[in-house]
């Protein structure tokens, strides 16, 4: 019960206005309720009490990230990393913020640093590969990263999906389909993998298979994604594809 937790942390702060952890935890509770501005306020108070609190900087950055203030978020991630140069999550988070601002080289650098800190962190390879594939069009190295993510976590279905997309970009549609099949096998409700497999099947001239995948994707996806898939695919299929209305 986040609202009850906020009341408890507020009482703790009233008893001890210098209670850094109470501000941080109240900020976490507010963030979980979607009150990102309120969360940022509490993290700021924690920082004022203890300017060397890397956790509070990272948390405030996360709140600012949710408010789409990526530049301010990066400034806070910088501070967290300056205090703790081995702060793995801060590199992850700053890499994501840099990616959102189109600073792909900076984002790749952050995930590369995360890999140095924790070489067996599959998410770092996945994120670096995703940026290399989409942002930098460095398909060869992107595939290498997805391979490593899968080696570390064989059930990482998003890595199979993104490796499939990378293969699709270089015209390896059969290889892409193999990866989308694997992603779907691991997570049968992963709608975007059905769509991506449909695109690859279409490129190979398998129109019935493509339309079948599009239909499955539309059925499984949430409303927004379902409508987008229908918009992308309805002109390719003979029958009218009706979006999910759930």
Short mmCIF file of C-alpha atoms in Angstrom, two decimals:
data_model
loop_
_atom_site.label_atom_id
_atom_site.label_comp_id
_atom_site.label_asym_id
_atom_site.label_seq_id
_atom_site.Cartn_x
_atom_site.Cartn_y
_atom_site.Cartn_z
CA UNK A 1 0.00 0.00 0.00
CA UNK A 2 2.04 2.94 -1.33
CA UNK A 3 -0.22 5.63 0.14
CA UNK A 4 0.11 4.10 3.61
CA UNK A 5 3.88 3.85 3.09
CA UNK A 6 4.05 7.55 2.21
CA UNK A 7 2.24 8.40 5.46
CA UNK A 8 4.72 6.28 7.42
CA UNK A 9 7.75 7.86 5.75
CA UNK A 10 6.28 11.32 6.31
CA UNK A 11 5.90 10.55 10.01
CA UNK A 12 9.51 9.33 10.12
CA UNK A 13 10.67 12.58 8.50
CA UNK A 14 8.67 14.63 11.01
CA UNK A 15 10.48 12.81 13.80
CA UNK A 16 13.86 13.16 12.10
CA UNK A 17 14.06 15.82 9.35
CA UNK A 18 17.56 14.60 8.44
CA UNK A 19 16.42 11.02 7.77
CA UNK A 20 17.87 10.60 4.26
CA UNK A 21 16.58 7.08 3.74
CA UNK A 22 13.02 8.12 4.60
CA UNK A 23 13.10 10.82 1.91
CA UNK A 24 14.51 8.35 -0.59
CA UNK A 25 11.92 5.69 0.23
CA UNK A 26 9.06 8.17 0.19
CA UNK A 27 10.29 9.24 -3.22
CA UNK A 28 10.22 5.62 -4.36
CA UNK A 29 6.64 5.26 -3.15
CA UNK A 30 5.60 8.43 -4.96
CA UNK A 31 7.33 7.24 -8.12
CA UNK A 32 5.46 3.95 -7.93
CA UNK A 33 2.22 5.96 -7.83
CA UNK A 34 3.26 7.98 -10.89
CA UNK A 35 3.99 11.16 -8.93
CA UNK A 36 7.36 11.79 -10.56
CA UNK A 37 7.58 15.45 -9.60
CA UNK A 38 6.86 14.61 -5.98
CA UNK A 39 9.44 11.83 -6.13
CA UNK A 40 12.05 14.20 -7.56
CA UNK A 41 11.36 16.61 -4.69
CA UNK A 42 12.05 13.90 -2.12
CA UNK A 43 15.21 12.74 -3.84
CA UNK A 44 16.39 16.36 -3.91
CA UNK A 45 15.88 16.58 -0.16
CA UNK A 46 17.90 13.39 0.28
CA UNK A 47 20.70 14.89 -1.83
CA UNK A 48 20.64 18.13 0.18
CA UNK A 49 21.17 16.13 3.36
CA UNK A 50 23.84 13.89 1.82
CA UNK A 51 25.41 15.28 -1.39
CA UNK A 52 27.36 12.01 -1.84
CA UNK A 53 24.26 9.85 -2.08
CA UNK A 54 24.63 8.20 -5.48
CA UNK A 55 21.37 6.29 -5.03
CA UNK A 56 19.39 9.51 -4.61
CA UNK A 57 20.98 11.01 -7.74
CA UNK A 58 20.14 7.88 -9.73
CA UNK A 59 16.59 7.83 -8.40
CA UNK A 60 16.03 11.53 -9.13
CA UNK A 61 17.39 10.94 -12.61
CA UNK A 62 14.89 8.11 -13.08
CA UNK A 63 12.04 10.41 -12.03
CA UNK A 64 13.25 13.08 -14.46
CA UNK A 65 13.56 10.41 -17.14
CA UNK A 66 9.88 9.55 -16.65
CA UNK A 67 9.10 13.27 -17.03
CA UNK A 68 10.95 13.11 -20.38
CA UNK A 69 13.58 15.56 -19.13
CA UNK A 70 16.45 13.47 -20.45
CA UNK A 71 19.10 16.19 -20.22
CA UNK A 72 18.42 16.75 -16.52
CA UNK A 73 18.33 12.98 -16.00
CA UNK A 74 21.74 12.60 -17.66
CA UNK A 75 23.14 15.34 -15.39
CA UNK A 76 22.02 13.33 -12.36
CA UNK A 77 23.34 10.06 -13.77
CA UNK A 78 26.66 11.84 -14.29
CA UNK A 79 26.71 12.76 -10.60
CA UNK A 80 25.85 9.22 -9.51
CA UNK A 81 28.67 7.83 -11.66
CA UNK A 82 31.13 10.49 -10.42
CA UNK A 83 30.41 9.36 -6.85
CA UNK A 84 30.49 5.66 -7.74
CA UNK A 85 32.32 4.92 -11.01
CA UNK A 86 31.18 1.28 -10.87
CA UNK A 87 27.46 2.06 -10.55
CA UNK A 88 26.17 -0.45 -13.11
CA UNK A 89 22.53 0.68 -13.12
CA UNK A 90 23.48 4.33 -13.60
CA UNK A 91 25.38 3.42 -16.78
CA UNK A 92 22.35 1.47 -17.98
CA UNK A 93 20.03 4.35 -17.26
CA UNK A 94 22.28 7.02 -18.75
CA UNK A 95 22.70 4.89 -21.85
CA UNK A 96 18.93 4.75 -22.28
CA UNK A 97 18.60 8.52 -21.81
CA UNK A 98 21.39 9.20 -24.31
CA UNK A 99 19.74 6.85 -26.78
CA UNK A 100 16.47 8.78 -26.45
CA UNK A 101 18.34 11.99 -27.30
CA UNK A 102 19.93 10.38 -30.36
CA UNK A 103 23.40 10.22 -28.81
CA UNK A 104 24.00 6.66 -29.98
CA UNK A 105 27.77 6.69 -29.56
CA UNK A 106 27.40 7.89 -25.99
CA UNK A 107 24.77 5.26 -25.30
CA UNK A 108 26.95 2.47 -26.71
CA UNK A 109 29.82 3.76 -24.58
CA UNK A 110 27.67 3.51 -21.45
CA UNK A 111 26.56 -0.04 -22.14
CA UNK A 112 30.14 -0.98 -23.01
CA UNK A 113 31.22 0.35 -19.62
CA UNK A 114 28.42 -1.66 -17.99
CA UNK A 115 29.79 -4.78 -19.70
CA UNK A 116 33.26 -4.07 -18.32
CA UNK A 117 31.78 -3.77 -14.82
CA UNK A 118 29.62 -6.88 -15.18
CA UNK A 119 30.66 -9.03 -18.18
CA UNK A 120 27.80 -11.50 -17.64
CA UNK A 121 25.01 -8.93 -17.71
CA UNK A 122 22.85 -10.04 -20.64
CA UNK A 123 20.82 -6.81 -20.61
CA UNK A 124 23.93 -4.72 -21.36
CA UNK A 125 24.64 -6.72 -24.51
CA UNK A 126 20.98 -6.60 -25.51
CA UNK A 127 20.76 -2.83 -25.07
CA UNK A 128 24.04 -2.17 -26.87
CA UNK A 129 22.97 -4.44 -29.70
CA UNK A 130 19.60 -2.70 -29.99
CA UNK A 131 21.26 0.69 -30.33
CA UNK A 132 23.80 -0.59 -32.80
CA UNK A 133 21.04 -2.18 -34.87
CA UNK A 134 18.55 0.68 -34.93
CA UNK A 135 20.47 3.84 -34.19
CA UNK A 136 23.85 3.19 -35.75
CA UNK A 137 23.00 0.57 -38.40
CA UNK A 138 26.03 -1.44 -37.22
CA UNK A 139 24.27 -4.72 -37.94
CA UNK A 140 27.29 -7.00 -37.73
CA UNK A 141 28.26 -5.95 -34.22
CA UNK A 142 24.62 -5.77 -33.17
CA UNK A 143 24.21 -9.46 -34.03
CA UNK A 144 27.36 -10.26 -32.05
CA UNK A 145 25.83 -8.50 -29.04
CA UNK A 146 22.51 -10.33 -29.37
CA UNK A 147 24.41 -13.62 -29.67
CA UNK A 148 26.18 -12.91 -26.39
CA UNK A 149 22.95 -11.87 -24.65
CA UNK A 150 21.36 -15.16 -25.74
CA UNK A 151 24.41 -17.16 -24.65
CA UNK A 152 24.09 -15.63 -21.19
CA UNK A 153 20.29 -15.96 -21.06
CA UNK A 154 18.86 -18.54 -23.49
CA UNK A 155 15.30 -17.44 -22.62
CA UNK A 156 15.88 -13.79 -23.49
CA UNK A 157 13.13 -13.69 -26.10
CA UNK A 158 13.58 -9.96 -26.80
CA UNK A 159 17.14 -10.71 -27.91
CA UNK A 160 15.89 -13.32 -30.37
CA UNK A 161 13.37 -10.81 -31.69
CA UNK A 162 15.93 -8.03 -32.11
CA UNK A 163 18.50 -10.36 -33.64
CA UNK A 164 15.78 -11.40 -36.07
CA UNK A 165 15.19 -7.77 -36.96
CA UNK A 166 18.92 -7.28 -37.50
CA UNK A 167 19.03 -10.28 -39.82
CA UNK A 168 15.95 -8.97 -41.62
CA UNK A 169 17.76 -5.68 -42.24
CA UNK A 170 20.53 -7.49 -44.13
CA UNK A 171 18.12 -9.66 -46.12
CA UNK A 172 18.57 -12.89 -44.14
CA UNK A 173 14.83 -13.53 -43.92
CA UNK A 174 15.10 -17.25 -43.20
CA UNK A 175 17.51 -16.57 -40.36
CA UNK A 176 15.17 -13.86 -39.10
CA UNK A 177 12.19 -16.24 -39.14
CA UNK A 178 14.20 -18.77 -37.14
CA UNK A 179 14.81 -16.14 -34.46
CA UNK A 180 11.20 -14.96 -34.40
CA UNK A 181 10.11 -18.58 -34.05
CA UNK A 182 12.36 -18.91 -31.02
CA UNK A 183 11.04 -15.70 -29.46
CA UNK A 184 7.47 -16.92 -29.93
CA UNK A 185 8.30 -20.36 -28.53
CA UNK A 186 9.60 -18.73 -25.34
CA UNK A 187 6.78 -16.19 -25.14
CA UNK A 188 3.70 -17.13 -27.20
CA UNK A 189 2.07 -13.79 -26.27
CA UNK A 190 4.86 -11.66 -27.75
CA UNK A 191 2.78 -9.92 -30.42
CA UNK A 192 5.54 -7.94 -32.13
CA UNK A 193 7.44 -11.15 -32.92
CA UNK A 194 4.44 -12.43 -34.90
CA UNK A 195 4.34 -9.16 -36.82
CA UNK A 196 8.08 -9.28 -37.53
CA UNK A 197 7.85 -12.89 -38.67
CA UNK A 198 4.98 -11.89 -40.94
CA UNK A 199 7.12 -9.19 -42.54
CA UNK A 200 9.90 -11.71 -43.20
CA UNK A 201 7.43 -14.22 -44.64
CA UNK A 202 6.03 -11.51 -46.88
CA UNK A 203 9.54 -10.72 -48.17
CA UNK A 204 9.95 -14.41 -49.03
CA UNK A 205 6.65 -14.41 -50.93
CA UNK A 206 4.70 -16.40 -48.35
CA UNK A 207 1.61 -14.21 -48.35
CA UNK A 208 -0.73 -16.63 -46.50
CA UNK A 209 1.86 -17.18 -43.78
CA UNK A 210 2.44 -13.44 -43.48
CA UNK A 211 -1.25 -12.63 -43.14
CA UNK A 212 -1.69 -15.42 -40.61
CA UNK A 213 1.06 -13.88 -38.49
CA UNK A 214 -0.42 -10.40 -38.80
CA UNK A 215 -3.78 -11.72 -37.65
CA UNK A 216 -2.21 -13.44 -34.65
CA UNK A 217 -0.30 -10.30 -33.75
CA UNK A 218 -3.47 -8.18 -33.93
CA UNK A 219 -5.35 -10.67 -31.77
CA UNK A 220 -2.67 -10.78 -29.07
CA UNK A 221 -1.52 -7.15 -29.02
CA UNK A 222 -2.88 -4.36 -26.87
CA UNK A 223 -5.22 -1.89 -28.55
CA UNK A 224 -2.57 0.64 -29.57
CA UNK A 225 -0.19 -1.92 -31.05
CA UNK A 226 -3.07 -3.85 -32.63
CA UNK A 227 -4.27 -0.77 -34.48
CA UNK A 228 -0.74 0.06 -35.61
CA UNK A 229 -0.21 -3.45 -36.99
CA UNK A 230 -3.50 -3.31 -38.83
CA UNK A 231 -2.51 0.03 -40.36
CA UNK A 232 0.81 -1.44 -41.50
CA UNK A 233 -0.57 -4.67 -42.92
CA UNK A 234 -4.16 -4.32 -44.10
CA UNK A 235 -3.18 -3.47 -47.67
CA UNK A 236 -1.18 -6.72 -47.97
CA UNK A 237 -3.87 -9.19 -46.98
CA UNK A 238 -7.03 -10.11 -48.83
CA UNK A 239 -9.25 -10.28 -45.78
CA UNK A 240 -9.99 -7.38 -43.50
CA UNK A 241 -7.91 -7.60 -40.33
CA UNK A 242 -9.93 -6.40 -37.35
CA UNK A 243 -7.93 -4.88 -34.47
CA UNK A 244 -8.22 -6.07 -30.92
CA UNK A 245 -10.79 -3.95 -29.05
CA UNK A 246 -9.93 -5.21 -25.57
#
